[in-house]
Short mmCIF file of C-alpha atoms and ligand atoms in Angstrom, two decimals:
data_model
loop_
_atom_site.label_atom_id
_atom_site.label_comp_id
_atom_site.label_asym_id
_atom_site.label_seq_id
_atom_site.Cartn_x
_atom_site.Cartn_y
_atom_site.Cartn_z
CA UNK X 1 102.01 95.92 80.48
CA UNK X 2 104.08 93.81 78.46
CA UNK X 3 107.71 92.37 78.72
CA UNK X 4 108.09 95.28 76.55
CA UNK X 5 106.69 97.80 78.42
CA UNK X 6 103.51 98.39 76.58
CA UNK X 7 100.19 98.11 77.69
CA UNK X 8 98.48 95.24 77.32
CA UNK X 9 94.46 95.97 76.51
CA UNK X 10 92.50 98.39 78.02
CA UNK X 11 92.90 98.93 81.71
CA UNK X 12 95.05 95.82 82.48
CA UNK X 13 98.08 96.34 84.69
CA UNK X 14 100.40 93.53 84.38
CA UNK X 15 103.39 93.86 86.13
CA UNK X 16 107.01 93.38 84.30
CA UNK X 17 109.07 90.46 84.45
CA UNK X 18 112.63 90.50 84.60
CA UNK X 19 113.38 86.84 84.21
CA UNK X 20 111.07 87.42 81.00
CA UNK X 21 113.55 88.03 77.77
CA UNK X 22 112.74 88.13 74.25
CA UNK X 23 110.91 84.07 73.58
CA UNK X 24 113.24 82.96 70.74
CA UNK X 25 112.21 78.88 71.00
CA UNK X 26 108.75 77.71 70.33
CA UNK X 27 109.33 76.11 73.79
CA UNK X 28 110.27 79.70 75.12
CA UNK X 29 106.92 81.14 73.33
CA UNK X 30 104.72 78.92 74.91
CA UNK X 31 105.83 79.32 78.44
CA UNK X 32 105.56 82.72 77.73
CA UNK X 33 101.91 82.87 76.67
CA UNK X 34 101.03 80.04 79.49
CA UNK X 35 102.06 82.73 82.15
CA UNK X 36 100.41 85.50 80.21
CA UNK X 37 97.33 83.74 79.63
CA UNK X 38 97.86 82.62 83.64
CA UNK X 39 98.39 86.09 84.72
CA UNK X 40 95.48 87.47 83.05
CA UNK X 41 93.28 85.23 84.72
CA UNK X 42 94.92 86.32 87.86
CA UNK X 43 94.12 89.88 87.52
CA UNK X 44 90.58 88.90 86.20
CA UNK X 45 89.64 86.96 89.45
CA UNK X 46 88.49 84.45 87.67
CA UNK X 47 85.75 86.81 85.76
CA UNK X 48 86.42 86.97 82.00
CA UNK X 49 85.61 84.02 79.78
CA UNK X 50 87.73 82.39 77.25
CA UNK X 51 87.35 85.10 74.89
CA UNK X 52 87.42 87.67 76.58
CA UNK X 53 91.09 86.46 77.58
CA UNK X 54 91.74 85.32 74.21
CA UNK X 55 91.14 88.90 73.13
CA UNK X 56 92.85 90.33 75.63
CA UNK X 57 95.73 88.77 75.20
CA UNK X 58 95.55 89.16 71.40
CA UNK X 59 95.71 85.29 71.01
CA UNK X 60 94.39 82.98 67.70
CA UNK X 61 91.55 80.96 69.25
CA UNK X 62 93.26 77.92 68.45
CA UNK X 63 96.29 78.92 70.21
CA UNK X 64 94.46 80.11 73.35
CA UNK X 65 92.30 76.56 73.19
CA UNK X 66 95.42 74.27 73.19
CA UNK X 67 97.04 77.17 76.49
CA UNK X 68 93.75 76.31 78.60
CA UNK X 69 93.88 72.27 77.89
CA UNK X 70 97.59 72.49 78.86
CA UNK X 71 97.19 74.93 82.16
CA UNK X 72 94.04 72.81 83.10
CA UNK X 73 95.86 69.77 82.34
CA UNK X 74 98.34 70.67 85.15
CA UNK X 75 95.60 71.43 87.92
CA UNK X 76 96.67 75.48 87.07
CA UNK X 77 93.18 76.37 86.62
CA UNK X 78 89.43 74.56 86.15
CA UNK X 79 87.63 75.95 83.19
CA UNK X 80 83.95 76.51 84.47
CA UNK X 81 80.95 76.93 81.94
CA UNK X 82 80.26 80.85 81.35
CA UNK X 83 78.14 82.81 79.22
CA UNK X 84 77.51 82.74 75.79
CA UNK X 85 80.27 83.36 73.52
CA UNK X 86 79.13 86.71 71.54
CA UNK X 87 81.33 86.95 68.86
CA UNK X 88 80.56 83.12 67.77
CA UNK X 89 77.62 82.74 65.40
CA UNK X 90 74.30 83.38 67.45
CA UNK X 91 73.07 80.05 66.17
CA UNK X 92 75.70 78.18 67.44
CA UNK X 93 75.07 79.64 70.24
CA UNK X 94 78.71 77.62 71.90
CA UNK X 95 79.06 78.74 75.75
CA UNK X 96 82.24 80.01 76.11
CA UNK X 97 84.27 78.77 79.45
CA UNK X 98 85.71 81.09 82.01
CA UNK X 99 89.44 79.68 83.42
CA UNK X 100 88.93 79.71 86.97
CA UNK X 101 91.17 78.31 89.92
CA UNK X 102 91.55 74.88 90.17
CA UNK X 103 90.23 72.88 93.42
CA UNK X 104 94.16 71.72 93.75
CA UNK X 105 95.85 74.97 92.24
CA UNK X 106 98.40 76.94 93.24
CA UNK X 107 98.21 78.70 96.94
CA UNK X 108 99.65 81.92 98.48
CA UNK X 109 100.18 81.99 101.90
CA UNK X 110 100.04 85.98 103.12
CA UNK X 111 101.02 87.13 106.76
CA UNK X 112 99.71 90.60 108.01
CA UNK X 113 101.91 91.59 111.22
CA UNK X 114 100.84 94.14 113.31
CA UNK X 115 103.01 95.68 116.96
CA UNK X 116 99.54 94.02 118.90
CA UNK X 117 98.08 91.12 116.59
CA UNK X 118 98.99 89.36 113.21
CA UNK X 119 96.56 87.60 110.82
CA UNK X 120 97.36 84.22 107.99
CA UNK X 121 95.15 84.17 105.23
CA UNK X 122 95.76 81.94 102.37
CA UNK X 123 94.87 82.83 98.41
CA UNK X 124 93.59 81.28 95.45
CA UNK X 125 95.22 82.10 91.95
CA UNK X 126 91.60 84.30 91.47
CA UNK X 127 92.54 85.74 94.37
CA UNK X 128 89.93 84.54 96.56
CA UNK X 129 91.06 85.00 100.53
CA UNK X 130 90.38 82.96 103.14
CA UNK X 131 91.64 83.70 106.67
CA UNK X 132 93.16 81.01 108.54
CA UNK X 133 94.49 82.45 111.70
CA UNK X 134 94.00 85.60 113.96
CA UNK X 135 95.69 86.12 116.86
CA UNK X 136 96.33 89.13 119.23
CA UNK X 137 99.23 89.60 120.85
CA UNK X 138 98.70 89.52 125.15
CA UNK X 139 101.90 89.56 127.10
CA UNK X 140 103.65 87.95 124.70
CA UNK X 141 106.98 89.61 123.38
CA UNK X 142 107.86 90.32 119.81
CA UNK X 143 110.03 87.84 119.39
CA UNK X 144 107.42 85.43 120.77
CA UNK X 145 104.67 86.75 118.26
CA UNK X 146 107.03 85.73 115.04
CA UNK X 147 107.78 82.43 117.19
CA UNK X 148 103.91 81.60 116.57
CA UNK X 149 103.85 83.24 113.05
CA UNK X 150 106.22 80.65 111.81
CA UNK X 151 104.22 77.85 114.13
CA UNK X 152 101.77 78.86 111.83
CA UNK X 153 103.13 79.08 108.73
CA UNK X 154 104.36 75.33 109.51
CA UNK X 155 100.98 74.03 110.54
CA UNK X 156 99.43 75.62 107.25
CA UNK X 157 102.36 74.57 105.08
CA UNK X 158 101.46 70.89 105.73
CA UNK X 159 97.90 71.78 105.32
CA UNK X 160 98.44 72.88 101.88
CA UNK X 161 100.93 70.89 100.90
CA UNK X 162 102.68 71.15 97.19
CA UNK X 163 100.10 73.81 96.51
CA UNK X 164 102.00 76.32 98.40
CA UNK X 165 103.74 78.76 96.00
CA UNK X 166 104.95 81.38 98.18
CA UNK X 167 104.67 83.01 101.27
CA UNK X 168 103.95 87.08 101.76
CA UNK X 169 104.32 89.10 104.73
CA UNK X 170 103.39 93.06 105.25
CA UNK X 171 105.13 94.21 108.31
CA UNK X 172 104.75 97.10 110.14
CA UNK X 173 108.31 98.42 109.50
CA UNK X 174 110.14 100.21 106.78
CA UNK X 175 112.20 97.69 105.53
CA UNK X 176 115.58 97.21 103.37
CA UNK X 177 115.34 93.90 101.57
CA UNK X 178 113.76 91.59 104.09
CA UNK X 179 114.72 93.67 107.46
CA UNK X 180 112.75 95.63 109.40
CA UNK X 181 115.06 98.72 109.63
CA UNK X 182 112.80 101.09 111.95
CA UNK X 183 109.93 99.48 113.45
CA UNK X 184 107.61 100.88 116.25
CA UNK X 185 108.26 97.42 117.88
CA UNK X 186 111.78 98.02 119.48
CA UNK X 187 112.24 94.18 119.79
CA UNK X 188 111.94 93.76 116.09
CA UNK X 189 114.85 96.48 115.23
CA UNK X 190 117.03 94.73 112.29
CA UNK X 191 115.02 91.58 112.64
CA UNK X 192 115.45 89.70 109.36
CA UNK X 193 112.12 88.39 108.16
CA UNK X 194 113.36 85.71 106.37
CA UNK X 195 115.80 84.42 109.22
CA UNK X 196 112.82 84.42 111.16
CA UNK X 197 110.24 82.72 109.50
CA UNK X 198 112.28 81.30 106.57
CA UNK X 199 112.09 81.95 102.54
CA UNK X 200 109.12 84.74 102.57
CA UNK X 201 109.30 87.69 100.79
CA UNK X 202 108.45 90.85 102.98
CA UNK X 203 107.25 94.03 102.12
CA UNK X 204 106.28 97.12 104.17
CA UNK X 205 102.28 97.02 105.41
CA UNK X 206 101.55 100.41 103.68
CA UNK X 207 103.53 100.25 100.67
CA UNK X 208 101.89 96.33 99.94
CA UNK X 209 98.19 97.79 101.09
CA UNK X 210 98.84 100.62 98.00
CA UNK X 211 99.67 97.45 95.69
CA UNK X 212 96.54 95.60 96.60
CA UNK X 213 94.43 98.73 95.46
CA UNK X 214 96.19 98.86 92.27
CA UNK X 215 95.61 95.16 91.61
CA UNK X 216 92.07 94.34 93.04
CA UNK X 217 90.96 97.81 94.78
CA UNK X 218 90.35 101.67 93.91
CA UNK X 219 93.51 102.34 91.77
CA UNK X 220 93.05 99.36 89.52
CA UNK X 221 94.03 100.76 85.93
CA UNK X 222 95.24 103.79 87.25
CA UNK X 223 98.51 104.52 85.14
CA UNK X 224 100.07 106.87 88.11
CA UNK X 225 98.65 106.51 91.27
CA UNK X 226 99.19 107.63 95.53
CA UNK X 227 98.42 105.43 98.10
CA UNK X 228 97.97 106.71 101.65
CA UNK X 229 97.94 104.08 104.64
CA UNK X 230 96.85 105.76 107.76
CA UNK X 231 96.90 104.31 110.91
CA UNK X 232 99.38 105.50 114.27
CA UNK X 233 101.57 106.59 111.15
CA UNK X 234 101.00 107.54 107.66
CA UNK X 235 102.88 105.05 105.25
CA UNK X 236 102.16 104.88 101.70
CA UNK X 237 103.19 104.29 98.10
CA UNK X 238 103.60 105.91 94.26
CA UNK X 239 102.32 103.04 92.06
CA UNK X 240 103.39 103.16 88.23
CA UNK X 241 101.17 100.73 86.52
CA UNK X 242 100.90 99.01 88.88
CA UNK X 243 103.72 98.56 90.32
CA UNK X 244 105.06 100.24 93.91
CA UNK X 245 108.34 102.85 93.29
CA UNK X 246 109.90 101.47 96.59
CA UNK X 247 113.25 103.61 96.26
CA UNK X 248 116.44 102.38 95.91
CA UNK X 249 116.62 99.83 99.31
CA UNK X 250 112.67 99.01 99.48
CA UNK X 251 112.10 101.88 102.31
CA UNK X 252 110.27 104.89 99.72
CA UNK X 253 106.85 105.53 100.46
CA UNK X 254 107.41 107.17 104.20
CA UNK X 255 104.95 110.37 104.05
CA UNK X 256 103.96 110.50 107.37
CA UNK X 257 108.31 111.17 108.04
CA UNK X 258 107.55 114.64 106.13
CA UNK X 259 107.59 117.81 107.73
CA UNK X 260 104.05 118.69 105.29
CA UNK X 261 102.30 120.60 108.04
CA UNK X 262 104.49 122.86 109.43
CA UNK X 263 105.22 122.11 113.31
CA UNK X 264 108.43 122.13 114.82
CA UNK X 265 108.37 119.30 116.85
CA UNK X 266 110.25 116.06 117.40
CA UNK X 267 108.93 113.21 116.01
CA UNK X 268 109.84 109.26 117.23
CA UNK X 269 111.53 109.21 113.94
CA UNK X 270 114.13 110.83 114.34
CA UNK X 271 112.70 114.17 112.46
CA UNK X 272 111.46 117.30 113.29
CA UNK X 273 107.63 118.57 112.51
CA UNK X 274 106.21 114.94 111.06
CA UNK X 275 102.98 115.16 109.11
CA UNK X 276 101.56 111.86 111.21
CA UNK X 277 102.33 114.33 114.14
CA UNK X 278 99.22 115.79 112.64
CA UNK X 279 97.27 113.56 110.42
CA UNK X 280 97.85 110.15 112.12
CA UNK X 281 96.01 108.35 115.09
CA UNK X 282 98.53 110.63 117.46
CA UNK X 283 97.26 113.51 115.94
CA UNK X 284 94.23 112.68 116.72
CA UNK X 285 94.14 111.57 120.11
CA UNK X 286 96.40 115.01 120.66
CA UNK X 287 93.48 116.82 118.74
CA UNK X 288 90.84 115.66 121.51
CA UNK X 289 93.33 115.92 124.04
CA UNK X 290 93.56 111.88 124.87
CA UNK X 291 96.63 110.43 126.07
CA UNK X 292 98.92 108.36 123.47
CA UNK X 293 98.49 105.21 125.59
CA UNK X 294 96.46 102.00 124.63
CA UNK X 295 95.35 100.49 121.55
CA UNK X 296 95.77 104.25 119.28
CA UNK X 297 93.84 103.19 116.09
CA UNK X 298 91.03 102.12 118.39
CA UNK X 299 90.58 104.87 120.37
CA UNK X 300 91.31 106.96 116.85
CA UNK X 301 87.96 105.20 115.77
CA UNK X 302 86.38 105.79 118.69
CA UNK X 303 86.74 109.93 118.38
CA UNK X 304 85.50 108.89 114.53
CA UNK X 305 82.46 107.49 115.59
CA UNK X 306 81.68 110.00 118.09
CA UNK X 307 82.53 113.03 116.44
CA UNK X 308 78.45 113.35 114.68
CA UNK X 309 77.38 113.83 118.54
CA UNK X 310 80.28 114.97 120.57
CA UNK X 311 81.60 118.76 119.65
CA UNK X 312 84.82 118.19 120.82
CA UNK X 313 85.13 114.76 118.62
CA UNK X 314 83.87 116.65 116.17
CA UNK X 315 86.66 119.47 116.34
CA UNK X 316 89.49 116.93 116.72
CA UNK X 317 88.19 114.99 113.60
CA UNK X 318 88.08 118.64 111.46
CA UNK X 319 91.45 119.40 112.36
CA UNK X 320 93.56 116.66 111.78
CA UNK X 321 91.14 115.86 108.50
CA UNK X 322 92.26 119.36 107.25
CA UNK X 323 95.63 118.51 108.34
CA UNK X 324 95.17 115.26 106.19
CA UNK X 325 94.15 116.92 103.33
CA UNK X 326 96.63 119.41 103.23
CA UNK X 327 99.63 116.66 103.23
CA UNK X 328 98.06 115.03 100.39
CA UNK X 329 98.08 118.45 98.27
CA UNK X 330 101.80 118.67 98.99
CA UNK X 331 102.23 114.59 97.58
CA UNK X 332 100.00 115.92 94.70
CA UNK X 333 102.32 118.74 93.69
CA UNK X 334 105.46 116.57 93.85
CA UNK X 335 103.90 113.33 92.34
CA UNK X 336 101.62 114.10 89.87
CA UNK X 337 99.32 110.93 90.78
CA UNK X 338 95.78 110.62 88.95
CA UNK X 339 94.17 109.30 91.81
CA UNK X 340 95.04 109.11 95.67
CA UNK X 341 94.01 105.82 97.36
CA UNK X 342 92.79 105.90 100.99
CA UNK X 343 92.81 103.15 103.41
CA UNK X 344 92.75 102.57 107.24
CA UNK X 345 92.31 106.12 108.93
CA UNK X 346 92.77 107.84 106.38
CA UNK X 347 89.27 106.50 104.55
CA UNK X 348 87.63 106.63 107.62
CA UNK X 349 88.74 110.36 108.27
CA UNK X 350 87.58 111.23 104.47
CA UNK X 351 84.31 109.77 104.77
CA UNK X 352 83.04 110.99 108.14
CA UNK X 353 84.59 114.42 107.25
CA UNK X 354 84.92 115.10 103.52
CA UNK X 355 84.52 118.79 103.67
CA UNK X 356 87.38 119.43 105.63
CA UNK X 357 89.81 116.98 103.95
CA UNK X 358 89.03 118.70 100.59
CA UNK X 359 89.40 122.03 101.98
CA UNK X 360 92.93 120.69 103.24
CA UNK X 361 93.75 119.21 100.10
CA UNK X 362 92.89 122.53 97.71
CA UNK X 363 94.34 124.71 100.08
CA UNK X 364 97.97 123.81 99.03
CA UNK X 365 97.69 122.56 95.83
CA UNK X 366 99.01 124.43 93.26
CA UNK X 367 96.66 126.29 91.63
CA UNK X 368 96.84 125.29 88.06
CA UNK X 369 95.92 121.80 89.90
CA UNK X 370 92.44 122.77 91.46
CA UNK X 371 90.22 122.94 88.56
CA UNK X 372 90.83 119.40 88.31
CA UNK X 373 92.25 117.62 91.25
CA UNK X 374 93.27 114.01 90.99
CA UNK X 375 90.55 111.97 92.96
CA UNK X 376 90.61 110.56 96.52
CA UNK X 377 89.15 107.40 97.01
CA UNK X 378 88.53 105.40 100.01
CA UNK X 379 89.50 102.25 99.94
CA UNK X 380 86.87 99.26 99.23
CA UNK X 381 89.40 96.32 100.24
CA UNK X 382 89.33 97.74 104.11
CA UNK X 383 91.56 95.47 106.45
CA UNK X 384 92.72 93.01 103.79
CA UNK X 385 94.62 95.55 102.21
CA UNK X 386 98.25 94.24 103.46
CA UNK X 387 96.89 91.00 103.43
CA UNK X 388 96.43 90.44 99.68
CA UNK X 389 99.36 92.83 98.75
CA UNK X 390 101.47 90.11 100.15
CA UNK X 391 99.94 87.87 98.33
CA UNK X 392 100.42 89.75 95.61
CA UNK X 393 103.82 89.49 95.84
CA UNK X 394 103.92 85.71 95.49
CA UNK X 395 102.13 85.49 92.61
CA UNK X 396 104.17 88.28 90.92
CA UNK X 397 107.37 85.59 91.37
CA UNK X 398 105.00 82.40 90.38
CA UNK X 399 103.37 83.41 87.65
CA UNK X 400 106.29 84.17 84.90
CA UNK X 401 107.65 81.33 82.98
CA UNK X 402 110.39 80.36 85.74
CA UNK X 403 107.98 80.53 88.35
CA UNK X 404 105.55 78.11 86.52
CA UNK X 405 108.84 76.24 85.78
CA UNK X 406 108.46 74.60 89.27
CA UNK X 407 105.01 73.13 89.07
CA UNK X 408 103.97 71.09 90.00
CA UNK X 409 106.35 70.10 92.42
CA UNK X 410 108.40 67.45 91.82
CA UNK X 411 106.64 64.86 94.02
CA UNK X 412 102.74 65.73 92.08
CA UNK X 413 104.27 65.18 89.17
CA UNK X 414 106.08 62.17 90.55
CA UNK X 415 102.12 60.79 91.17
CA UNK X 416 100.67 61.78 88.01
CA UNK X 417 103.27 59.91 86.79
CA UNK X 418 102.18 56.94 88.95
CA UNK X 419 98.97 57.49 88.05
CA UNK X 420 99.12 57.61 84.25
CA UNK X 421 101.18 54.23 84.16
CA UNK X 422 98.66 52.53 86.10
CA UNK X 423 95.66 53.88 84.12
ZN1 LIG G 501 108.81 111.31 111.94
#
């Protein structure tokens, strides 16, 4: 999408930036099309050539030419020698280059935080991941765990250096702003994120997974889409071109707090009659008549895995699937997505047990709905979901003209400097 609001070629979601008025200057304009050109390549991954951008974008190719030299020029990105250019004469046969991150380019720092474990993973501009830390949680206490997030975050910081952009972190929590407001983690009740691990910006684990999809995973291009996180609860997200509806404080996107099944009882929310009473990991241990203690999601996988052999696997795993698909007919009626996402349980659950998830699902949509019901599909990023949402939310504030305003940071460019003079 545009600054405008309109879509910007075929099947690209680009996200819209505030800080992005009307370009009046010809300084404004090219800051502009830098972070268009910059974003695009973002979204690509690093796939589409020259052209293909310069198309895209609906750029001259002198204009897009002079945008590379100058976002190469500043170690943005590394133009790397592609395919053949199609649309320039055959004879010339000129290779066209494909803008790819640079070697020293810009770096998002993401944080995944789990209740039992939390993960660091830094990303390239392409979006390439690589994971830096894992580390469960033993006796520790919460407040220990974001003790060593931010020891972390420090070590890596000086790692990376200037090419640090940003730093993301998914927590397990619905939050308002940057505070956990109701996590499972009693310790981390009203915990700021940002007072604990300084200038991050935080999102929820479920709603950020559902971005990731609509960036890199199932739901790219989707104009309207649902996202459905399963795991001890159901979290989630609506996605409008791409970008999360997150209600009016950050904390939209709680399905599994919906009474969609029917029960009557209490649920650790607060609520009566919870749908991840039903659908969730509890459900599921309930369903084969486990105890809730342990690690849930494992044991949830466990009764997965088992349920081809076992009977009484296999009966848990059919109801709570129907119980699954059921909640997602009611989201369907109310949101009107195109396409339902799937990740953690919830893609496990559809694929070992289709059937019953579909049977679920039709059996409350409304029926002008079922002759064509909006899709579900399992997720393809699995547990990097959170991961490179977060990430996704650095490069949403970097790459816009006041983002790109700030590199490189003052000291590089205090060395290029340096290093032009002495040249
Ligand atoms: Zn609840």
């Amino acid at each position: 999408m545009r600054a405008d609001g309109k879509r910007e070629g075929r099947g690209t979601i680009v996200g819209v930036r505030r800080d992005e008025g009307a370009a009046t200057t010809s300084a404004e304009l090219r800051a502009h099309n830098l972070a268009r050109l910059l974003r695009a390549v973002h979204y690509g991954g690093g796939q589409l050539t020259r052209a293909e951008l310069t198309r895209q974008l609906s750029l001259a190719r002198g204009t897009a030419t002079v945008l590379v030299r100058d976002l190469a020029g500043r170690c943005l990105i590394e133009e790397l020698t592609g395919p053949v250019d199609a649309t320039v004469q055959r004879a010339r046969g000129r290779p066209t280059g494909v803008p790819s991150a640079h070697a020293r380019g810009p770096v998002a720092l993401a944080v995944d935080l789990r209740d039992d474990s939390f993960t660091v993973a830094a990303f390239e501009l392409t979006g390439r991941c690589t994971v830096l830390d894992r580390q469960e949680r033993d006796a520790g206490s919460g407040t220990g765990v974001l003790t060593d997030v931010a020891e972390r975050l420090e070590v890596r910081g000086r790692q990376f250096g200037d090419r640090v952009v940003g730093v993301g972190v998914a927590v397990p929590s619905p939050v308002r702003g940057s505070t956990m407001v109701q996590p499972t983690l009693t310790e981390w009740q009203d915990v700021d994120v940002t007072a604990a691990l300084g200038p991050v910006l935080a999102g929820n684990d479920a709603t950020l997974a559902g971005l990731a999809e609509a960036r890199r995973g199932v739901l790219r291009g989707v104009p309207v889409a649902l996202h459905l996180h399963v795991a001890t609860g159901i979290g989630g997200v609506l996605l409008a071109d791409g970008l999360p509806v997150t209600g009016a404080h950050g904390s939209a996107g709680e399905f599994g707090h919906m009474p969609l099944t029917g029960s009557d009882e209490p649920c650790r929310c607060g609520s009566v009659g919870c749908w991840e009473l039903d659908a969730g990991a509890r459900g599921l241990l309930r369903a084969a008549g486990r105890p809730e203690r342990g690690d849930r999601m494992l044991q949830a996988e466990q009764i997965v895995a088992a349920a081809g052999t076992d009977p009484h696997s296999g009966r848990a795993l059919g109801l709570v699937a129907r119980a699954l698909g059921r909640g997602i007919g009611a989201l369907v009626n109310a949101q009107d997505p195109e396409a339902i996402g799937l990740s953690g349980l919830a893609a496990l659950v559809y694929t070992a047990d289709p059937g019953a998830v579909t049977a679920g699902y039709l059996s409350t949509l409304m029926r002008f709905r079922r002759g064509d019901p909006p899709a579900l599909l399992p997720s393809t990023l699995g547990d990097l979901g959170a991961l490179t949402g977060a990430s996704e939310l650095v490069f949403d504030a970097f790459l816009t003209p006041r983002g790109l305003s700030t590199w490189p940071a003052p000291e590089q460019q205090t060395e290029q400097k340096a290093e032009q003079k002495t040249a």
